[in-house]
XYZ file of C-alpha atoms in Angstrom:
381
model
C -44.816 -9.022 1.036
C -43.396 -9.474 4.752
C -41.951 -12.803 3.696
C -40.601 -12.212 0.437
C -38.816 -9.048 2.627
C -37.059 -11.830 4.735
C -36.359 -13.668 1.922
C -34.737 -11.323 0.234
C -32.884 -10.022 3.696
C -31.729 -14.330 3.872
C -30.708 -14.293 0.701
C -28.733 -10.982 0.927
C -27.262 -12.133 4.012
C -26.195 -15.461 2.306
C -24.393 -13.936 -0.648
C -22.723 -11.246 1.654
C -20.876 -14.159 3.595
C -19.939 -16.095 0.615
C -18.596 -13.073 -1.284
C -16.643 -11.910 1.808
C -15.152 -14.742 2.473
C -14.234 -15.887 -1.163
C -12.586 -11.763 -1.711
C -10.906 -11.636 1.641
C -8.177 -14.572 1.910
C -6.602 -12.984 -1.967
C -6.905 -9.320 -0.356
C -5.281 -9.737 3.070
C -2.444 -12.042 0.631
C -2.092 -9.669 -1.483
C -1.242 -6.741 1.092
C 0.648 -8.954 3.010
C 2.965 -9.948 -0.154
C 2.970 -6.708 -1.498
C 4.800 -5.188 1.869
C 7.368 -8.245 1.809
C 9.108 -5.378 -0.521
C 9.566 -3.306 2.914
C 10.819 -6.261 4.637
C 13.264 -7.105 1.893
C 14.941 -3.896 1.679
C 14.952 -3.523 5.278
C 16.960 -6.692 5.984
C 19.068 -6.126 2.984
C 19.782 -3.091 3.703
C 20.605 -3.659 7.470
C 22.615 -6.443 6.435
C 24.686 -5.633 3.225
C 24.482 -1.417 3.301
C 26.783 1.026 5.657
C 24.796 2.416 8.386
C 23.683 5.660 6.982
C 22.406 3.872 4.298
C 19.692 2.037 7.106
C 19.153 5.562 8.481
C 18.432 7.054 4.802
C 16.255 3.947 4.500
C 14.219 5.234 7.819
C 13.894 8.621 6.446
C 12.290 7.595 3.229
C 9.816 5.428 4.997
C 6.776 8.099 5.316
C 7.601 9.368 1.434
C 6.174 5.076 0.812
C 4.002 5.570 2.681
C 2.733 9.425 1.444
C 2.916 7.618 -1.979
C 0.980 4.456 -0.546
C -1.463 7.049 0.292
C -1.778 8.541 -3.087
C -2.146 5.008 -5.033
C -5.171 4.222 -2.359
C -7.051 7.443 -3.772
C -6.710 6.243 -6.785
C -7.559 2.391 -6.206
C -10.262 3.019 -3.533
C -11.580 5.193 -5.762
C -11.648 3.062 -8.992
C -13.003 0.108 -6.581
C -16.416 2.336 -5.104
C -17.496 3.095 -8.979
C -16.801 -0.241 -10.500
C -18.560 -1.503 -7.554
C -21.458 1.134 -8.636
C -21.575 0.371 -12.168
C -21.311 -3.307 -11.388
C -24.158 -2.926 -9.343
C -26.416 -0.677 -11.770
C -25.207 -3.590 -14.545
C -23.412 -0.822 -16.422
C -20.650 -2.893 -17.209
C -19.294 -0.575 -19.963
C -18.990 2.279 -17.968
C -15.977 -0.122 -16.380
C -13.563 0.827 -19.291
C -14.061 4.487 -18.525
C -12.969 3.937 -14.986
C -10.430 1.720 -16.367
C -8.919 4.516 -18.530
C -9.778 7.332 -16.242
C -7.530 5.504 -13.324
C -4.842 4.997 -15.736
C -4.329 8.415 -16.916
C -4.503 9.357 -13.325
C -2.175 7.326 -11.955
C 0.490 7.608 -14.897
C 0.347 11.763 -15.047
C 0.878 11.781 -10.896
C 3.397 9.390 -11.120
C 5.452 10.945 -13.948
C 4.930 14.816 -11.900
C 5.815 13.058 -8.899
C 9.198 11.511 -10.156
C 10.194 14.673 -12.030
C 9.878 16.729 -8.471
C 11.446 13.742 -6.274
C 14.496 13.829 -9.243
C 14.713 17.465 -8.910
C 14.259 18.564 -5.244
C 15.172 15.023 -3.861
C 17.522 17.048 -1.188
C 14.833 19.689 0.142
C 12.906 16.234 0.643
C 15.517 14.398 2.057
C 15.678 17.502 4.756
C 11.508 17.762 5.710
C 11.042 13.772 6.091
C 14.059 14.083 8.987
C 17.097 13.963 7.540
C 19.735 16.225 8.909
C 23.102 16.783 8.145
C 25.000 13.825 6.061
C 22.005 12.031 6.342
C 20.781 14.249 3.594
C 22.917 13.442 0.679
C 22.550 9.559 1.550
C 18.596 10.295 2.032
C 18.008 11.830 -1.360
C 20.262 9.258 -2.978
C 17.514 7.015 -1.845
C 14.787 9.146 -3.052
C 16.345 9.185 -6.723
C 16.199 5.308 -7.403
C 12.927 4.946 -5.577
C 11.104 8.003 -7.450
C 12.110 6.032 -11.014
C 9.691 3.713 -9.549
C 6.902 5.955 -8.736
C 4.433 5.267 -11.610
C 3.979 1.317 -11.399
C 3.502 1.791 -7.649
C 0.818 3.953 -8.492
C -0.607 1.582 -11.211
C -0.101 -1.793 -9.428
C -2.552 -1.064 -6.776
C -5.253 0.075 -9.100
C -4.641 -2.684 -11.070
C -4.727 -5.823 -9.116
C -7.852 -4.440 -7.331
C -9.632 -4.073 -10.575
C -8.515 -7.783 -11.507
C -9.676 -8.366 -8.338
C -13.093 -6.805 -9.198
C -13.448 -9.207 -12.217
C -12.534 -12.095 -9.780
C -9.183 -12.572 -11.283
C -8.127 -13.010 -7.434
C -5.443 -15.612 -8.214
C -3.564 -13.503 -10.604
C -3.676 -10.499 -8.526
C -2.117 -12.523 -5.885
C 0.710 -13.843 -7.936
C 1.970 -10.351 -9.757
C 2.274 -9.362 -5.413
C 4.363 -12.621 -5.272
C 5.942 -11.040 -8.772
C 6.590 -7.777 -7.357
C 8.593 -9.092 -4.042
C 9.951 -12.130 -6.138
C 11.813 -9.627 -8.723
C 12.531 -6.959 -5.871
C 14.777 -10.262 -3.750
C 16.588 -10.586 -7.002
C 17.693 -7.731 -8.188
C 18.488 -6.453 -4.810
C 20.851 -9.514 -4.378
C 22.026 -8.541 -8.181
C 23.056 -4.896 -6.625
C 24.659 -6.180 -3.671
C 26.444 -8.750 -5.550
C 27.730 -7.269 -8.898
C 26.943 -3.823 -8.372
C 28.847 -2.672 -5.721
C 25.757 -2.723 -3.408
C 25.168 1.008 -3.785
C 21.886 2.844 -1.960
C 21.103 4.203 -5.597
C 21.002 0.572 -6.689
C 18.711 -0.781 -4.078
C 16.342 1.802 -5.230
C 16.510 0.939 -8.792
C 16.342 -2.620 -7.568
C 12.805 -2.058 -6.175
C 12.028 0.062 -9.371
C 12.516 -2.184 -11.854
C 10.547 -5.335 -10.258
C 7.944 -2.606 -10.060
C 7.875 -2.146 -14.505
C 8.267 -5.797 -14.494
C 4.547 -6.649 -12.156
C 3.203 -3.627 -14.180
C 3.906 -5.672 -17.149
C 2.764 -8.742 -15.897
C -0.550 -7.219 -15.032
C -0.909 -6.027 -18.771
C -0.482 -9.092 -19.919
C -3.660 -10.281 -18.113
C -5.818 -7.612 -19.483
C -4.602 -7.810 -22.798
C -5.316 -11.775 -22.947
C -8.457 -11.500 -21.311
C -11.227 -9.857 -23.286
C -13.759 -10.026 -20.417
C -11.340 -7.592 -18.367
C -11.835 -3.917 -18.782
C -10.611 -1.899 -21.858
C -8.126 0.757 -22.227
C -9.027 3.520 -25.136
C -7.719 7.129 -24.763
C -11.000 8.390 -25.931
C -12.795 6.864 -22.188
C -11.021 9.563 -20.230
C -13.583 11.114 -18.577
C -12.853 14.460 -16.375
C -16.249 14.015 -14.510
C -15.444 10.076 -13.629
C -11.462 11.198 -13.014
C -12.626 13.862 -10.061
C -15.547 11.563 -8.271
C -12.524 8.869 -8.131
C -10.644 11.243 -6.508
C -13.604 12.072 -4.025
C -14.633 8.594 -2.827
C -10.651 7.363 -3.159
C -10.051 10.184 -0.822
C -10.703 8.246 2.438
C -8.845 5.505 2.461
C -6.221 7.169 2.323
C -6.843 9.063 5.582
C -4.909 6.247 7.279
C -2.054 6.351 5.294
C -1.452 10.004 5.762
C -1.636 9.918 8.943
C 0.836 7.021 9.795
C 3.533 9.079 7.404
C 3.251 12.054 9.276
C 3.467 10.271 12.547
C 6.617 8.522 11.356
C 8.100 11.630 10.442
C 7.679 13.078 13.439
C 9.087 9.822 14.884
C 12.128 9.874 12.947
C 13.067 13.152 13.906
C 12.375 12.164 17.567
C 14.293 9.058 17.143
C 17.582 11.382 15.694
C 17.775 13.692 18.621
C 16.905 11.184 21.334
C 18.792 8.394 20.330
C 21.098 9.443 16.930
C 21.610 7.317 14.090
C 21.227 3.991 15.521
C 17.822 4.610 17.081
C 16.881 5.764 13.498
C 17.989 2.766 11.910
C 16.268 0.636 15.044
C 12.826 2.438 13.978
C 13.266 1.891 10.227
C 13.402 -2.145 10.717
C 11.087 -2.525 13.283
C 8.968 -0.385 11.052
C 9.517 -2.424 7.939
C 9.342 -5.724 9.052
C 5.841 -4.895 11.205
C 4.477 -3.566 8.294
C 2.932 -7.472 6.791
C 1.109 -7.107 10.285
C -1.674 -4.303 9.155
C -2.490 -6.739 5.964
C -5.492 -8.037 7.994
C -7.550 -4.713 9.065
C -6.577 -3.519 5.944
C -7.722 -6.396 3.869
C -10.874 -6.552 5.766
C -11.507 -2.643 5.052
C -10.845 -3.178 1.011
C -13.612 -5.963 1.103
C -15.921 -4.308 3.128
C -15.461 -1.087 0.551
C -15.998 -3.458 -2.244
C -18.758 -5.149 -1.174
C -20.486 -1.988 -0.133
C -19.924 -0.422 -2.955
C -21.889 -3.068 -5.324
C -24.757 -3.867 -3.366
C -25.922 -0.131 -2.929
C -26.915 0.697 -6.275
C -27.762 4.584 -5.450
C -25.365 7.011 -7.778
C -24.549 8.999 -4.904
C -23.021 6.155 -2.871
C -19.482 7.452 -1.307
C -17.468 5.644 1.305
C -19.206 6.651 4.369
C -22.495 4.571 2.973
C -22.665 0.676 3.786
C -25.551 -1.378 3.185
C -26.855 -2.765 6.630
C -26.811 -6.052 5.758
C -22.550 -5.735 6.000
C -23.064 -4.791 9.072
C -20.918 -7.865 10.527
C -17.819 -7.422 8.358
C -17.566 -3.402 9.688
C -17.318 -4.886 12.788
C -15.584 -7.454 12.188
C -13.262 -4.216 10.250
C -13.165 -2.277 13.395
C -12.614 -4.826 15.805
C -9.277 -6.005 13.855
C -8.526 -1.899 13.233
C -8.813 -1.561 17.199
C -6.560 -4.349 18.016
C -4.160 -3.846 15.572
C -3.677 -0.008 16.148
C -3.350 -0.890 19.899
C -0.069 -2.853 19.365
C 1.528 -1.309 16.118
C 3.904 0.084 16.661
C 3.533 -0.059 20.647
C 3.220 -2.707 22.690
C 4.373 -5.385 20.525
C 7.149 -3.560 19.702
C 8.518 -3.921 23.090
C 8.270 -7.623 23.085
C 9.571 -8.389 19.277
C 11.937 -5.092 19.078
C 15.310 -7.707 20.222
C 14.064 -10.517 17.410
C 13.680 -8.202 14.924
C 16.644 -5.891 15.481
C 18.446 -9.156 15.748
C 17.690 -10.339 12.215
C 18.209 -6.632 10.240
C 21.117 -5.625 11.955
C 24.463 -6.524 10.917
C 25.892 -9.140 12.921
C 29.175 -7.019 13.854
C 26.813 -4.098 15.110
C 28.883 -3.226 18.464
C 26.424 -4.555 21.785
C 26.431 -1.099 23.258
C 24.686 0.527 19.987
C 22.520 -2.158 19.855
C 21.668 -1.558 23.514
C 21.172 1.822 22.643
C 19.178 1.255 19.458
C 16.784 -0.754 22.269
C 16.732 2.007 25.099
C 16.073 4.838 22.308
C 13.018 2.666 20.541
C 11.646 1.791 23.555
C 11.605 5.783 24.652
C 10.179 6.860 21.383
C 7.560 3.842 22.257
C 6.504 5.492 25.178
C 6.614 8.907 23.363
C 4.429 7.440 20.492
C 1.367 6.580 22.507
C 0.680 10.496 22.924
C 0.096 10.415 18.829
């Protein structure tokens, strides 16, 4: 009995390493690729845009990330049960999730867009924006709320291809996504009059297109899960919600602290400093793709080999035990230099390349002396 016990531990062990390390290269891609959006619109924006159109940019940056937050509920969430039923070899039960996480994400992002259309100004104003700021802000808000049901679906999707080992694919539609938002961002700036509004529907519309692009795989691939209408399930719909929940702790928190930032940034160091924070911001953002990727394996991987129908996030076999460390090790470094430290030593370089080349030297000094303040003012968060 003893040594069929180690055996089994081995064998455990075994599979744990080869699963981890066959899921985690495609997740930590995937994030990373995904966020090139951020980086695109910051250095288009800082190079092509006026100036209050970089600041509205800043301002907008914790409503991604509030609806980042949202899309992990819904993904993390969809990820811990199909882990569960793929587990408890209920493979059916995968087309409920399936549809459940669709509804869910559609409905939100359809309320959400409606309210963003309608009160994009009273927004504009509690993210930061003050003043003239707030008109440019919410102009901003209008053509980035069009896109607020793919970015809900995306995520859900490519983790559930992801869940099917459809790895590749889920990799490409994030190559998709930044692919088609380069292109018609150029299109905007080029024909279009490069307009703020446009940028937004820029990023919108390679969002429909990946959404589309997705569908395609799941419609052409009859292993993948099925959508019906008649899977809803309330019951499945809420525990989503429950286990989704905390991942997207994280993501809350980081768009509160950048409001808070952003408002800091406006009185300390005006405009400039704002538009400093939003591409430092931006183009850091590629750098959290690790501990995050390592935290959506870990969840995944959890989440099939414990079998038990109570199973929420806080449970982990021990046998993971070396990719949660592995997790925290990663979180702890990488929440120790971003946005801090590292800012201090890449805040020139990457100012540098978003900026606009005729930026006068003394606002760019001052764009340097006001983020390195808020630096300093950011390690009390």
């Amino acid at each position: 009995m003893r040594n069929n016990s180690i055996l089994n531990k081995n064998y455990n062990g075994k599979l744990i390493d080869e699963m981890f390390r066959m899921l985690l290269p495609a997740q930590i891609l995937s994030t990373a690729t995904a966020s090139l959006s951020a980086v695109i619109n910051g250095i288009l924006i800082g190079n092509f845009l006026s100036d209050a159109s970089l600041v509205a940019l800043g301002f907008v940056t914790p409503l991604v990330s509030i609806l980042g937050a949202l899309a992990s509920i819904i993904s993390g969430g969809s990820r811990v049960l199909c882990g569960r039923f793929m587990g408890q070899s209920e493979i059916k039960k995968l087309d409920y999730v399936f549809t459940s996480a669709m509804f869910c994400a559609v409905g939100l992002g359809a309320v959400l867009t409606l309210l963003a259309q309608v009160f994009a100004n009273p927004l504009a104003y509690v993210l930061g924006a003050r003043g003239s700021f707030v008109a440019e802000t919410a102009i901003y808000i209008r053509g980035l709320s069009l896109g607020f049901i793919p970015s809900l679906v995306i995520p859900t999707l490519m983790v559930l291809l992801q869940m099917r080992n459809e790895s590749t694919y889920s990799l490409v539609s994030a190559v998709v996504l930044a692919a088609g938002n380069l292109l018609f961002s150029l299109a905007n700036i080029k024909f279009f009059g490069a307009s703020l509004i446009g940028m937004g529907f820029a990023t919108s519309l390679a969002q429909y297109i990946t959404v589309g692009f997705l569908v395609i795989k799941f419609i052409t691939n009859k292993s993948l899960m099925r959508f019906d209408m008649h899977y809803f399930d309330k019951l499945i719909a809420k525990e989503m919600v429950v286990l989704g929940s905390p991942t997207a702790l994280a993501a809350a928190l980081y768009a509160t602290r950048n409001i808070v930032l952003n408002t800091l940034a406006l009185k300390v160091g005006g405009d400039v400093a704002v538009s400093a924070l939003a591409i430092v911001m931006s183009l850091t953002a590629p750098l959290d793709s690790l501990s995050i990727g390592v935290g959506a394996v870990c969840l995944i991987l959890s989440s099939i080999l414990d079998k038990r129908s109570d199973v929420s996030t806080d449970i982990v076999p021990t046998s993971t035990g070396w990719p949660i460390s592995y997790n925290l090790f990663t979180s702890s470094n990488f929440s120790a230099t971003s946005p801090g430290s590292s800012y201090l030593s890449t805040s020139s370089i990457i100012l540098s390349i978003a900026l606009k080349s005729n930026t006068p030297a003394n606002s760019f000094t001052a764009a340097i002396a006001s983020l390195n303040r808020l630096i300093s003012m950011d390690s009390f968060f």
